[in-house]
Structure formats: structure tokens, C-alpha cells
Coordinates of C-alpha atoms in Angstrom, one line a residue:
Chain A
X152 CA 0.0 0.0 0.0
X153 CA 1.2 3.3 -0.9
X154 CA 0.5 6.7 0.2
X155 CA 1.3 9.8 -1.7
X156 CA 2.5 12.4 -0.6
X157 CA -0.1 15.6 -0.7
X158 CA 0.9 19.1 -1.0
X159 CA -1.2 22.3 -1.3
X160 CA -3.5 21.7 1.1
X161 CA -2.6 23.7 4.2
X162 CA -4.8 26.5 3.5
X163 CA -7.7 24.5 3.1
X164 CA -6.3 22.3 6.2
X165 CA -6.2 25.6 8.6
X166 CA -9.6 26.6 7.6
X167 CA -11.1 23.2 8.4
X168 CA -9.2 23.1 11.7
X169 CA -10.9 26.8 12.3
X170 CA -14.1 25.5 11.5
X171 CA -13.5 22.7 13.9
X172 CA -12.4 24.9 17.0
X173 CA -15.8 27.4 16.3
X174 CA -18.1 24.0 16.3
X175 CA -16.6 22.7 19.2
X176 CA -16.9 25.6 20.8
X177 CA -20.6 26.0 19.9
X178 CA -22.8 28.7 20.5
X179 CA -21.0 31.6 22.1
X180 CA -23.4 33.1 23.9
X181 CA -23.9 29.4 25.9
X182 CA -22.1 28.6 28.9
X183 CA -18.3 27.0 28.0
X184 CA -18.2 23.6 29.7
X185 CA -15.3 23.3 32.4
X186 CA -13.3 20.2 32.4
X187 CA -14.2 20.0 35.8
X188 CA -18.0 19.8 34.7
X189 CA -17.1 16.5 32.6
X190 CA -15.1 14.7 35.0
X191 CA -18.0 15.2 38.0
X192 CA -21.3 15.2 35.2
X193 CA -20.1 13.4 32.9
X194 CA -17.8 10.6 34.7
X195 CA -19.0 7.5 32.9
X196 CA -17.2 9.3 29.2
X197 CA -14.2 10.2 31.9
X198 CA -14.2 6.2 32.9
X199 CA -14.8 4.8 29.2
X200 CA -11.9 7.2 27.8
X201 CA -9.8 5.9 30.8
X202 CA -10.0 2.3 30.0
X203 CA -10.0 2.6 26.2
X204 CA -7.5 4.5 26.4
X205 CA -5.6 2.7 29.2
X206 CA -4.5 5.1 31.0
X207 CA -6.0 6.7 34.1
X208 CA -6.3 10.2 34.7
X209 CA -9.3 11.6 35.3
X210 CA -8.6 15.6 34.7
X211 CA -7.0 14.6 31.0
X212 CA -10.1 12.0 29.9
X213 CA -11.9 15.2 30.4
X214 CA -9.6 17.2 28.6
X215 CA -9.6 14.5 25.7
X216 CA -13.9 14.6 25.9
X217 CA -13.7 18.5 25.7
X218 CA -11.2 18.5 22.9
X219 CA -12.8 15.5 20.7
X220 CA -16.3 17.0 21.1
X221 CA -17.7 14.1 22.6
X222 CA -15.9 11.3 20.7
X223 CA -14.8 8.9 22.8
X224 CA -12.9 6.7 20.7
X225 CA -11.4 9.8 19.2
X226 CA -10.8 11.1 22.7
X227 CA -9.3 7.5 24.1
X228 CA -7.0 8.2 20.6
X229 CA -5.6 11.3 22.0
X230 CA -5.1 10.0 25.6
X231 CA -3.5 7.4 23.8
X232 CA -1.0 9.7 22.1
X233 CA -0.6 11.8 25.2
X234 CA 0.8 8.8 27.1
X235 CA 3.7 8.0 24.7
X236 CA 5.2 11.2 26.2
X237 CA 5.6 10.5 29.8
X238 CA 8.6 8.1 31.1
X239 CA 7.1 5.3 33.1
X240 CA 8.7 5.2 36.7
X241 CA 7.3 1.2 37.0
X242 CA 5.0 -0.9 37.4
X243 CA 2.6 -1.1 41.0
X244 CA 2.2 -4.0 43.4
X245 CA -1.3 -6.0 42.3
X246 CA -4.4 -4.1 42.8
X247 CA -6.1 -6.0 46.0
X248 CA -9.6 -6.2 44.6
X249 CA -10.9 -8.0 47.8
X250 CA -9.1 -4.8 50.3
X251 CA -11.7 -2.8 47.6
X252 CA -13.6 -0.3 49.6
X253 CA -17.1 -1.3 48.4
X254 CA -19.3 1.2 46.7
X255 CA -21.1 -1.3 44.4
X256 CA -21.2 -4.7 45.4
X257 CA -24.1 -7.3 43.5
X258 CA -24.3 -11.4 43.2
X259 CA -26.6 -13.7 41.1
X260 CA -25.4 -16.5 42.6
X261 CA -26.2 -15.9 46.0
X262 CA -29.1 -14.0 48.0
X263 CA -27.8 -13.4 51.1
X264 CA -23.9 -13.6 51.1
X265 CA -21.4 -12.2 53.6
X266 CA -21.6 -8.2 53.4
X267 CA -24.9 -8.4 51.2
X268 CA -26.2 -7.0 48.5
X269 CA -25.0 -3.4 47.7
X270 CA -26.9 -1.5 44.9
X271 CA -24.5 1.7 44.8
X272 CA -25.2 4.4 42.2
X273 CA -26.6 2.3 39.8
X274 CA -29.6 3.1 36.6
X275 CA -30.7 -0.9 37.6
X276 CA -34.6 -0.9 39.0
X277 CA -34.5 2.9 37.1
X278 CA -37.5 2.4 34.7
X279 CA -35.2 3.9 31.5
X280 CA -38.2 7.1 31.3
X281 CA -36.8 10.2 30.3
X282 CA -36.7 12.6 33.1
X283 CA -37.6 15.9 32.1
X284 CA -36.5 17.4 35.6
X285 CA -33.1 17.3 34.2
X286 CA -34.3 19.4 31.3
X287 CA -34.9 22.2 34.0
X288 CA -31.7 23.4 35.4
X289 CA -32.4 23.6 39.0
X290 CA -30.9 23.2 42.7
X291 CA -29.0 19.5 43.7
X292 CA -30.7 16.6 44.3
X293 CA -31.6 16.0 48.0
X294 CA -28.5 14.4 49.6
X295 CA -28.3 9.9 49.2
X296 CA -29.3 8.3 52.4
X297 CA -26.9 6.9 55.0
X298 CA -26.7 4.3 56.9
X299 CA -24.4 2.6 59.5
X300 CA -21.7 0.7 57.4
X301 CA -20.8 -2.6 59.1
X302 CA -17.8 -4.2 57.6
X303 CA -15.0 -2.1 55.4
X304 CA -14.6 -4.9 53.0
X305 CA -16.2 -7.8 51.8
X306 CA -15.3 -11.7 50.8
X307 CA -15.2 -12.6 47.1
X308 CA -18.1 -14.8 46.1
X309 CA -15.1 -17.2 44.6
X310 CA -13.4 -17.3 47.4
X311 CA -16.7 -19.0 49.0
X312 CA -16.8 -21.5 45.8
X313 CA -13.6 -22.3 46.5
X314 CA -13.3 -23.0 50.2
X315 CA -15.8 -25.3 49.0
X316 CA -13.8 -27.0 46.4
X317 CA -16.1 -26.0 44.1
X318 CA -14.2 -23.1 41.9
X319 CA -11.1 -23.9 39.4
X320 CA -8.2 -21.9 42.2
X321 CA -6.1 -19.2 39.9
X322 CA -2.8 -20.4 39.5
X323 CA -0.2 -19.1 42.4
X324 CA 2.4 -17.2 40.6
X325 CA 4.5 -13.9 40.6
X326 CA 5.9 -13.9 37.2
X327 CA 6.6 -10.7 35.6
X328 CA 3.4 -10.5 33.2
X329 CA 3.9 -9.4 29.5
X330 CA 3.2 -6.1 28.4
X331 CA 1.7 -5.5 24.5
X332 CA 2.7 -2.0 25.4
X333 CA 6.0 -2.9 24.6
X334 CA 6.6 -6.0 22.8
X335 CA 4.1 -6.9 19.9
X336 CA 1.3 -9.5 20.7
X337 CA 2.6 -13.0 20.1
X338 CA 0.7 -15.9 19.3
X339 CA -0.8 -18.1 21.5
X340 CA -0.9 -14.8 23.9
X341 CA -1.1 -15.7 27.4
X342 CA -4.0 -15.0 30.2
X343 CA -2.2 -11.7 31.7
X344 CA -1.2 -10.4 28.0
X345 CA -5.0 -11.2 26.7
X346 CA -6.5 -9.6 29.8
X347 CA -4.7 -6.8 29.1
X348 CA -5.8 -6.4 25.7
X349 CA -9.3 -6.4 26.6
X350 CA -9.2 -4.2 29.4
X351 CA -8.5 -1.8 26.7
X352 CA -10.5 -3.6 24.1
X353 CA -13.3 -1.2 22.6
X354 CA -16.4 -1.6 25.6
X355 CA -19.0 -2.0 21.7
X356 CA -16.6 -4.6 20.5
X357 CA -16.3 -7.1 23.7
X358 CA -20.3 -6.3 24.6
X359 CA -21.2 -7.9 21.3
X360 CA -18.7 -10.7 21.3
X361 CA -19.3 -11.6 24.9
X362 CA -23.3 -11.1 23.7
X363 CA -22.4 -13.8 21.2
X364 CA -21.2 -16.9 24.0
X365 CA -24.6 -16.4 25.2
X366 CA -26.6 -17.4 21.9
X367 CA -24.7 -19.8 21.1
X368 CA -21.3 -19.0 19.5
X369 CA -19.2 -20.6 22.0
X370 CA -20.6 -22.8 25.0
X371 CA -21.0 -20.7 27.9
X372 CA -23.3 -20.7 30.5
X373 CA -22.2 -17.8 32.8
X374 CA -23.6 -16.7 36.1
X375 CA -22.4 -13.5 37.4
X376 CA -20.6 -14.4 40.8
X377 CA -19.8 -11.3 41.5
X378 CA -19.8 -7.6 40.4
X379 CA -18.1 -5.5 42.5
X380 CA -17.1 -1.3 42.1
X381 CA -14.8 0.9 44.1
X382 CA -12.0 2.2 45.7
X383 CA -8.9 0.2 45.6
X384 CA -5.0 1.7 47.0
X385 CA -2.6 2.2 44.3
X386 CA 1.2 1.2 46.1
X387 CA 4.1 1.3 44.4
X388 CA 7.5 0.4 45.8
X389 CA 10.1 3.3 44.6
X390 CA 13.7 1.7 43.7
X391 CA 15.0 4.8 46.2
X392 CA 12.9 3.8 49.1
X393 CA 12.9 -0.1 49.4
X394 CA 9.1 -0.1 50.2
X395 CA 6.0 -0.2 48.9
X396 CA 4.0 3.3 49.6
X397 CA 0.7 4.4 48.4
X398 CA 0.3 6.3 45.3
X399 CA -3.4 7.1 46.0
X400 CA -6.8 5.9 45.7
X401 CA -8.8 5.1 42.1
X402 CA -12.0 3.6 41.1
X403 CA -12.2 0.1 39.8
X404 CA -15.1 -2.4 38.4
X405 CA -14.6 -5.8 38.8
X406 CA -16.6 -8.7 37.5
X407 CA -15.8 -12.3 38.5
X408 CA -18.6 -14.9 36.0
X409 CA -19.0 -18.2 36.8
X410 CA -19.1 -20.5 34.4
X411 CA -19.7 -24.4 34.7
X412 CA -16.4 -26.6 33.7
X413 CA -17.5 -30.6 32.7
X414 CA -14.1 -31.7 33.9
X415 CA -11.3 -33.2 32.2
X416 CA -8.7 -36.6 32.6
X417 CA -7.1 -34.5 35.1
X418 CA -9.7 -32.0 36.9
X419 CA -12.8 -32.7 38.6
X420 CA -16.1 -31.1 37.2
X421 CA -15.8 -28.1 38.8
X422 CA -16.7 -24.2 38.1
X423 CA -14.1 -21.6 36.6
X424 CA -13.7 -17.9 36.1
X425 CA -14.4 -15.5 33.7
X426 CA -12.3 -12.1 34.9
X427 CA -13.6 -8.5 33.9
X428 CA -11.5 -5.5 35.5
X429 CA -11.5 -1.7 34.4
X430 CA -10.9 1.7 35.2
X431 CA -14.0 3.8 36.7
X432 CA -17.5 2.8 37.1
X433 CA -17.7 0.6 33.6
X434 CA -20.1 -2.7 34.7
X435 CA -20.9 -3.4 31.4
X436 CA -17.4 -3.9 29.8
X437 CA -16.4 -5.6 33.2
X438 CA -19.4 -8.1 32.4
X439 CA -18.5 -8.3 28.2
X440 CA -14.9 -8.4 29.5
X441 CA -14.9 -11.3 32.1
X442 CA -17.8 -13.1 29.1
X443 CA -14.6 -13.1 26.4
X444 CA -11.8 -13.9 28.8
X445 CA -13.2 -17.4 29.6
X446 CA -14.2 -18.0 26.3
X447 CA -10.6 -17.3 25.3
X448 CA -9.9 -20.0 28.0
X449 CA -11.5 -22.7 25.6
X450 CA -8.2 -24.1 24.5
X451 CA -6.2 -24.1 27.9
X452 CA -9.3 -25.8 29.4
X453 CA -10.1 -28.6 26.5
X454 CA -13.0 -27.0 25.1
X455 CA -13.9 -27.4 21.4
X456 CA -12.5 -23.6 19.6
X457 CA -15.3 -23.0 17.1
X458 CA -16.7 -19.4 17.8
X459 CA -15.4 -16.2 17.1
X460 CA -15.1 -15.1 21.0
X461 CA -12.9 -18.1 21.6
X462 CA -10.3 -17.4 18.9
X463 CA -7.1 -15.8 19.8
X464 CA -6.3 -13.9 16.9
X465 CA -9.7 -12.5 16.0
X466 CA -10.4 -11.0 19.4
X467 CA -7.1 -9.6 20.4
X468 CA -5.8 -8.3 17.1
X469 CA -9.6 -6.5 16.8
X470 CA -10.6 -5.3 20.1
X471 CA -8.4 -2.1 20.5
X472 CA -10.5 0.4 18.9
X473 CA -7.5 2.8 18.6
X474 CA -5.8 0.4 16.1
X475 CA -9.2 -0.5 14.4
X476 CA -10.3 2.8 14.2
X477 CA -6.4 4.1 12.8
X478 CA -6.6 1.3 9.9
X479 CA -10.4 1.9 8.8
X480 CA -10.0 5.8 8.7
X481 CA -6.7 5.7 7.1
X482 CA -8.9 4.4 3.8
X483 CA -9.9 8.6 3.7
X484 CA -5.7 9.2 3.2
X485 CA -5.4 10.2 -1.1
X486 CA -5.3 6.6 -2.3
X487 CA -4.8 8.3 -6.1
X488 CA -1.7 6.0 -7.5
X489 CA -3.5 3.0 -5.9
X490 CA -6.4 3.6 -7.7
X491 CA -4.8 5.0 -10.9
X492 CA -3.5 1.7 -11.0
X493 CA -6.9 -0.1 -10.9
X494 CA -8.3 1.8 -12.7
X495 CA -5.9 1.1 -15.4
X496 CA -6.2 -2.9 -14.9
X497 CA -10.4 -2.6 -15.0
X498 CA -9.9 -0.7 -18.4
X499 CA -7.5 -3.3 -20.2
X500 CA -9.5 -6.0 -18.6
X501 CA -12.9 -4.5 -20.0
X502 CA -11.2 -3.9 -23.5
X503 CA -9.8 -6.9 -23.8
X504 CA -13.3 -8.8 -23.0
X505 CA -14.4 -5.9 -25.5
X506 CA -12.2 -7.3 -28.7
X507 CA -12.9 -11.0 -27.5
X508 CA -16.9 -10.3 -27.9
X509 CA -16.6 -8.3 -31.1
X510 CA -14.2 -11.0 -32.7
X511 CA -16.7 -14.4 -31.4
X512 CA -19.4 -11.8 -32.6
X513 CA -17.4 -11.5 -36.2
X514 CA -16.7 -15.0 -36.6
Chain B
X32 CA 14.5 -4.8 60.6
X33 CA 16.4 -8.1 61.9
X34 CA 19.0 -5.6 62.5
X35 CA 16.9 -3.7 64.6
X36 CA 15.2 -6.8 66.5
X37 CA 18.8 -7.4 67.7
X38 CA 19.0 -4.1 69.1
X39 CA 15.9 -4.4 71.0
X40 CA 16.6 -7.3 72.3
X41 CA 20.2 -6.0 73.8
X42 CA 18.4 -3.1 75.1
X43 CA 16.1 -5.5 76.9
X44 CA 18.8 -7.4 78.5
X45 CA 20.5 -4.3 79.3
X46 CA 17.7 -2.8 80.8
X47 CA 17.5 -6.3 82.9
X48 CA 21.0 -5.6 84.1
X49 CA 20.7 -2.4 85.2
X50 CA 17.2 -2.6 86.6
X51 CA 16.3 0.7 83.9
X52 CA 12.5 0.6 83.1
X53 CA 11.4 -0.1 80.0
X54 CA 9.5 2.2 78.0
X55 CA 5.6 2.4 78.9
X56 CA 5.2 1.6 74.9
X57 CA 6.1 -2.2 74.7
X58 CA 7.6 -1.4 71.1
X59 CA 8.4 1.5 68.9
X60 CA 6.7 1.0 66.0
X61 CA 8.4 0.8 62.9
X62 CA 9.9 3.6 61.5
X63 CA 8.9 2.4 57.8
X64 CA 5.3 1.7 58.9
X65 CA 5.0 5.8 60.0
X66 CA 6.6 6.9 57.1
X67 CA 4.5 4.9 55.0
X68 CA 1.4 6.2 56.8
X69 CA 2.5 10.2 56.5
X70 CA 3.6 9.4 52.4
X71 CA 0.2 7.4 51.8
X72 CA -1.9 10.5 53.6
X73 CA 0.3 13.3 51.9
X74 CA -0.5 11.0 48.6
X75 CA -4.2 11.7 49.0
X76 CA -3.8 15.9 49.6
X77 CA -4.0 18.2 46.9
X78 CA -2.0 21.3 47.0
X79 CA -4.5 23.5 48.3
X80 CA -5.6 21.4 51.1
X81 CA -1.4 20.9 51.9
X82 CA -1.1 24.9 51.9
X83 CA -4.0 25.3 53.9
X84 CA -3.0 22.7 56.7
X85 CA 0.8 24.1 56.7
X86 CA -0.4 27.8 57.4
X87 CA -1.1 26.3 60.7
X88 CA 2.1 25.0 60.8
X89 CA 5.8 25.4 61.8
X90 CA 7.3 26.8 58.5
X91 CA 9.1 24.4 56.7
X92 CA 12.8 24.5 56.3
X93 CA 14.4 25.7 53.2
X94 CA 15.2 23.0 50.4
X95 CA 16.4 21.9 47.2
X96 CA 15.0 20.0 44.3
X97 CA 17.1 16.6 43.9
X98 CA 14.7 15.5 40.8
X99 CA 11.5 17.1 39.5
X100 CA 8.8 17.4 40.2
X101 CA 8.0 15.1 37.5
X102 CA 4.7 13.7 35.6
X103 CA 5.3 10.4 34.4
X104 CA 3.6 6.8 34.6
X105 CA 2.8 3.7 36.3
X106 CA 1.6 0.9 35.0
X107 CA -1.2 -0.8 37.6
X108 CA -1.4 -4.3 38.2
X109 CA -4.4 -6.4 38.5
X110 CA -4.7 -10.2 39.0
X111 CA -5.8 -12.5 37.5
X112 CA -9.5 -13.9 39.1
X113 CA -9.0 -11.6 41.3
X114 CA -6.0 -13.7 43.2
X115 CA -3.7 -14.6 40.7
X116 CA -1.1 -14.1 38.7
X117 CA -0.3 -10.5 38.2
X118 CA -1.3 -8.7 34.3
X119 CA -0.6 -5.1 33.2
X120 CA -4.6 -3.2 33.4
X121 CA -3.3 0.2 32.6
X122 CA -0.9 3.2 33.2
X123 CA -1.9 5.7 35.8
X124 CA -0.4 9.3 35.4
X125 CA 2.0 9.7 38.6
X126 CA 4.0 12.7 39.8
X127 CA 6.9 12.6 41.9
X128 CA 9.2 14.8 43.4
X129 CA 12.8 14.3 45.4
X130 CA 14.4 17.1 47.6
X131 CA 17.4 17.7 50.0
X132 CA 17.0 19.8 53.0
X133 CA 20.2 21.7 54.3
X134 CA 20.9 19.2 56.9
X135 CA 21.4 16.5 54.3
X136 CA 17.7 14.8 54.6
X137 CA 16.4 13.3 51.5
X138 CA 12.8 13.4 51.1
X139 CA 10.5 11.8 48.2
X140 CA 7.2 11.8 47.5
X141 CA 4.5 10.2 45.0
X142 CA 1.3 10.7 44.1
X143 CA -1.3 9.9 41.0
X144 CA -2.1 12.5 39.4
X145 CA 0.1 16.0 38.1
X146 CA 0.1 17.7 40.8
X147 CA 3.6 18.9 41.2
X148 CA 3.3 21.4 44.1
X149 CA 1.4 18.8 45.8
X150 CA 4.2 16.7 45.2
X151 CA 6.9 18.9 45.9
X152 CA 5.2 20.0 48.9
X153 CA 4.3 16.3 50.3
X154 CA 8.6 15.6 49.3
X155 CA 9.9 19.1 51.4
X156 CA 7.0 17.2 54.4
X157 CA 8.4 13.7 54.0
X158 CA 11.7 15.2 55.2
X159 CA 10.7 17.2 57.5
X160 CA 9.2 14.4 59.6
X161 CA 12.0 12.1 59.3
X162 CA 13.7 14.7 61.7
X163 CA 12.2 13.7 65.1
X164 CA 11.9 17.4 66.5
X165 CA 9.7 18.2 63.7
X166 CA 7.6 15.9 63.7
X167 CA 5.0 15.8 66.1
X168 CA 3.8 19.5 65.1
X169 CA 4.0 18.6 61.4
X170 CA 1.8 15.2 62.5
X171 CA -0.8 17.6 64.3
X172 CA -1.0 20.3 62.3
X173 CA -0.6 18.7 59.3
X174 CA -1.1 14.6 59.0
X175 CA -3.6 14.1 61.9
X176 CA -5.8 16.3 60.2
X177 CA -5.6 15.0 56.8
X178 CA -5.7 11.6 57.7
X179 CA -9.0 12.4 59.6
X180 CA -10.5 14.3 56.7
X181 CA -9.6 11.2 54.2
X182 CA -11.4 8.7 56.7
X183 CA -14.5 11.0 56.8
X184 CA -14.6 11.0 53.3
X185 CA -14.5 7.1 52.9
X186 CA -16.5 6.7 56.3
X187 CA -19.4 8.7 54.4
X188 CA -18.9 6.4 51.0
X189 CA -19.2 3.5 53.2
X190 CA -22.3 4.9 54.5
X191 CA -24.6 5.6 51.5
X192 CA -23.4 2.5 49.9
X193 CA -24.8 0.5 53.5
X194 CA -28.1 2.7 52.8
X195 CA -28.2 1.0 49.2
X196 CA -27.8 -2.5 50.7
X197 CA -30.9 -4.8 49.8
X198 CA -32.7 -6.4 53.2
X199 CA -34.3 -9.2 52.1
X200 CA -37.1 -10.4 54.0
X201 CA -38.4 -14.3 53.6
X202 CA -41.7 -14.7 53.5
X203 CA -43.7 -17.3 56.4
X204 CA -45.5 -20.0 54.7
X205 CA -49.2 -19.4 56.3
X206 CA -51.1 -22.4 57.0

């Protein structure tokens, strides 16, 4: 593929880019939106942009919303970009998921479970009715109840499975995971390197994919064990210092699906995990995201590999919507040799079909 | 820290010897454990809530910058299920910030984020607390009451989520 070089454009290139700033910009006489504004009122974008874009920062996601007028793949794109600019100082110890100070905290598996049922800000049970209150501008909602909180954290709904035997245990190991950040995806990519990949996959992408193990494509009958959303401690051990401090606090989603597991010559029947986690408040990629990584587990587990959500190559090398979206819009790039040269071939081909016709015609 | 055990166990034996009482405090806790503690709070403070606790404070000795302050990255960790092997989630902007005070003490400081007068500030506090005639007023004026501020602020999380928790009640078969 070739790509020629355009020149004579830049006029018409700095007008666009004029008309750009005035539309984003909008109606003058309206209000400017802070980035402040989008990270509290609009912090579900802030979260996506985050994960997409894999890297968390809540004050830049808005800054990337503001600039890209609301496109979020365009605005994961630039926080994208804007991270290949800062040194990295390291890598943190594992996020502790179950130390995660609960603010959403749901099973389907069990009723009544140790630390309950906690609804947190959620639109579940909200009956999806546009609410033309919100169309007024008007004073803060009434303050959210409080109650006496009991316990600070809560036990993982697989930890229960498995004091019972019952759940596949993960692995015990410390190995330095793989990075696609810095060395190209390899085939057969391993569990930390395919997590990885989807916890940056495009949210649309993995929601249909994961939608697609439940009817059918792939063999999955998940149960959600466990959703759970909150604040977990960043730590970091600094070369300098010798210890592990904390960095601060961010918001996580976690989703643990539990999916049945017929057993094979070595394991017992027995359930295993599906694993979702992502930056923010993002439930539904956690879901689509724990959905794919167990049907990615088909081949490491002896299951049949006949659906699109359990292939390797198709998933990973399609879910980052950064790359998808870079290859698909580089099609508007001037193409003109390209297509000089097809069009050249079509005409030959249709002139030399031409003089076949008129000579079978003569003869 | 064994080194340290060894100590305290000489100074126990000493003490034994020369009938000196022991400290009312069966231990001193670990120097690393309270410096972790004042790091992780200063970690949490934006600038303007660090300005506004140190203007009730003793001022802070004069310093110089060893190395930034800095924006740069870490990568998080998650694991795998939950509890397993570690993977790579996603980079998390971090600033940090190294200083020497006069006397020769090294202080450091991270924090997410890019704030670098936070970070420079919570670097110039780490070293002033490492000197142990600073550091109670820099703990009351300054850590005490962030650390208290921080625990509200998770204390009243914790409290509308328990409002959002479901009670469910099982109903009595009637005969």
C-alpha cells in the first residue's frame, strides 16, 4: 500500500481546523463547559476514555472529551497519544480487589452472602423514562441516604466456591506479566497479555462478542458471581525507598462470571472464572470483558474452539478500537496512485473482454 | 529490621541488668510503617488542602530539588480472578518529586495524578518528619488532620453505599 504524498493543502487544512475549534466551541453566547463539569457530570465518558485509552487520569479523559467533542474513541485516541510522552517510573504491586472499599457490590449467585447485596449508584430498577426534571436546570438533588456501614470490606463470592472445592483456584504465581505495550502480541498470547488487551478492548466490541457466547457461538453458561465497584490503594515500591507506599486511591469495576467446567482426565467437574476489571464505574465492559476472557480460556481448558469469541487472533488483534479505528480511517488518506493503477487494470480488462466479444461476434 | 530486632533485644537485657524501666510503649513501632502512613496521607492531599494545613504549621525548612517534580507513569497491576497471577490493566499518570533539606535529609514523594506542588510540597513534608523534632507539630498540624479528613470522606462512602444494601425479607409460609 502506498500513500502519496499531498501538497497544497494547508490553507484549506487551517480553515477546516478553524471550523473545527468554532463548532466545538458551539454557541458563544452558551455557557463553555469546564473540564471540571465533565469529570463530576459526565464521569462514565471520563471512565470509558480511561480504560480505552488505558491510562487513568481523570482531569486529561476530560480534557480529551472537551477536545474530541464528545468522541470517545477519538478522545481515548488522544489520551492514547498523550501517554507516549511521559517516562514510566514502573510498574505497581497488584491491585487488591478484595481490600476494595465497596461502593457497588451485587451477586446472582447468591441472595444473602457475607456483606450483602449493595446497589451503589446504579440506573438498575430505574424504569429507563426520560426525566424531564433534568431538562430544568435547577438546585442539587436531595443528599443519598446513609446508613451505618458494618464491615470495610467484603469476601469474594469465589473465594466461597472455593473453600468449597467448588471453583477452578487461579494459578499461584509472581511472574513478571507481558506487556503488549512494549513488545508486539505474540501468538498463543497468554492469560495476563489477553486480559490486558481487553481491558483496553473497545467496551461496543467485547459487549457484542461476549453477547455472542450467550446465543450460542461458543458454549457458555455464565452466572455473574460477583460484580463488585470501588476504591482500591494504588502502592508502588520506589527503587529509592525499598518499600512499597501508596500512590493514591482510584475507582475500579470488577466482575468475577462463573461459568460451569465438565471436567477433564485431570480436573474434577468443577466451576471456573471468567475475569472483567477496568478503570471507573464501567459494569458493562467488566461483564462483556470477564464473558470473552473465559471464552478465550476454551483451549487451555479442553473445550472445542469454534466461535469467534474463543479465537485468539480474531479477538485480540480486533478489540483495540484505537488500532481498528487508525486502519479503517486511514482508507480517507489520497489513495490516487492505488487507484490510478486499478483503474488502469479494469480498463485493459474490460477492452480486452471488449475485442474477445466483437471478434466471437465476427466469426 | 532483623537488625533492629537485635538491638531491641540487647536493650532488653541491658535494661535487665541495670534494673532501667522499659519504655511504657512495649515497642516502637516501625519507622517504615510511619513513614509509609504520612507518604500514603500526603499521597491523597492536593496542594491547596497541603497549603492550607501548613499555614497552621511550623514553616518548613528551606530546600532543594534533587529531581523534579516530574509527571510520568505507572503501569497498575491487577490479577488474574482476582487472586492470581499479576497482568498489566493500565498506566496511571504519577508525579513525583525528590528534595534535599540543608541538613542533608532526603525526602521523596509520589502521588497519582500531576500535581507537582502537591508533590513537591508532600517531598519538602516527608523530610521534615524524618527529623524527630519536627515531627510531632507537622503530624498535628498537618497529617492528623488529613488523615481524619480522608477517613470522613470514605466513612461517608461507606455509609450511603450500607443505605443502598438490599434487606431481604423471607416470606412465612401461612397455614
Amino acid at each position: 500500500m502506498a500513500y502519496v504524498a499531498v501538497k497544497g493543502g494547508e490553507r484549506a487544512i487551517e480553515a477546516a481546523h478553524a471550523w473545527l475549534a468554532e463548532e466545538r466551541r458551539g454557541d458563544p453566547a452558551l455557557a463553555e463547559l469546564s473540564l471540571a463539569q465533565i469529570e463530576a457530570q459526565l464521569g462514565l465518558a471520563v471512565d470509558r476514555v480511561m480504560a480505552e485509552g488505558a491510562c487513568h487520569d481523570r482531569g486529561l479523559a476530560a480534557l480529551a472529551i472537551k477536545q474530541s467533542r464528545g468522541d470517545l474513541i477519538e478522545a481515548a485516541f488522544l489520551l492514547r497519544a498523550y501517554r507516549t510522552t511521559l517516562a514510566r517510573f514502573g510498574a505497581s504491586e497488584p491491585l487488591d480487589t478484595g481490600a476494595m472499599r465497596i461502593r457497588r457490590r451485587i451477586s446472582a449467585t447468591y441472595k444473602e452472602l457475607p456483606g450483602g447485596q449493595v446497589l451503589g449508584p446504579t440506573f438498575d430498577y430505574t424504569h429507563r423514562l426520560l426525566d424531564f426534571a433534568l431538562a430544568a436546570e435547577g438546585a442539587p438533588p436531595p443528599p443519598a441516604p446513609r446508613a451505618a456501614a458494618a464491615e470495610a470490606t467484603m469476601p469474594r463470592v469465589t473465594g466461597i466456591l472455593a473453600a468449597e472445592g467448588l471453583m477452578a483456584p487461579e494459578p499461584a504465581s509472581e511472574a513478571e506479566p507481558g506487556d503488549l505495550t512494549r513488545e508486539p502480541l505474540a501468538f498463543p498470547a497468554d492469560r495476563a497479555l489477553r486480559l490486558q488487551a481487553l481491558a483496553r478492548g473497545d467496551e461496543g466490541f467485547l459487549l457484542s462478542l461476549g453477547y455472542s457466547t450467550q446465543r450460542g457461538y461458543g458454549n457458555a453458561h455464565p452466572f455473574v458471581g460477583e460484580i463488585r465497584m470501588g476504591a482500591v490503594t494504588v502502592e508502588f515500591a520506589p527503587p529509592e525507598l525499598g518499600f512499597a507506599i501508596e500512590l493514591g486511591e482510584i475507582t475500579v469495576t470488577e466482575c468475577q462470571m462463573v461459568n460451569q467446567f465438565a471436567g477433564s482426565k485431570t480436573e474434577p467437574p468443577q466451576f471456573t472464572r471468567g475475569y472483567g476489571l477496568v478503570f471507573g464505574h464501567g459494569e458493562r465492559k467488566s461483564m462483556a470483558m470477564a464473558l470473552v476472557d473465559r471464552a478465550l480460556r476454551a483451549e487451555e481448558l479442553g473445550e472445542a474452539v469454534d466461535a469467534p469469541a474463543q479465537v485468539q487472533e480474531f479477538v485480540l488483534l480486533h478489540c483495540d478500537n484505537v488500532e481498528a479505528t487508525g486502519f479503517v480511517e486511514h482508507l480517507k488518506l489520497p489513495h490516487y496512485v492505488d487507484f490510478q493503477s486499478e483503474l488502469e487494470k479494469l480498463r485493459e480488462l474490460r477492452a480486452t473482454a471488449q475485442m474477445a466479444g466483437q471478434r466471437e461476434a465476427a466469426e | 529490621m532483623r537488625f533492629c530486632g537485635e538491638l531491641n533485644e540487647l536493650d532488653v537485657r541491658l535494661s535487665r541488668l541495670y534494673h532501667v524501666p522499659m519504655p511504657t510503649t512495649p515497642t516502637e513501632p516501625d519507622p517504615t510503617a510511619a513513614r509509609r502512613r504520612w507518604m500514603g496521607v500526603l499521597a491523597r492531599a492536593d496542594a491547596a488542602t497541603l497549603r492550607t494545613r501548613l499555614a497552621e504549621a511550623p514553616p518548613l525548612p528551606p530546600h532543594t530539588r534533587l529531581r523534579g517534580p516530574e509527571t510520568g507513569l505507572v503501569m497498575a497491576r491487577g490479577r488474574q480472578g482476582g487472586d492470581g497471577a499479576p497482568f498489566n490493566l493500565g498506566e496511571i499518570t504519577v508525579t513525583r518529586c525528590s528534595i534535599r533539606l540543608q541538613d542533608g535529609t532526603v525526602g521523596h514523594a509520589y502521588a497519582t495524578g500531576r500535581d507537582s506542588a502537591q508533590a513537591e510540597l508532600a517531598a519538602v513534608l516527608d523530610a521534615a518528619l524524618q527529623d524527630a523534632g519536627r515531627r510531632p507539630a507537622l503530624l498535628a498540624a498537618v497529617i492528623e488532620p488529613l488523615a481524619a479528613a480522608q477517613a470522613a470522606r470514605r466513612a461517608a462512602d461507606a455509609a450511603r453505599a450500607a443505605a443502598t444494601r438490599v434487606e431481604f425479607f423471607t416470606m412465612a409460609t401461612m397455614r
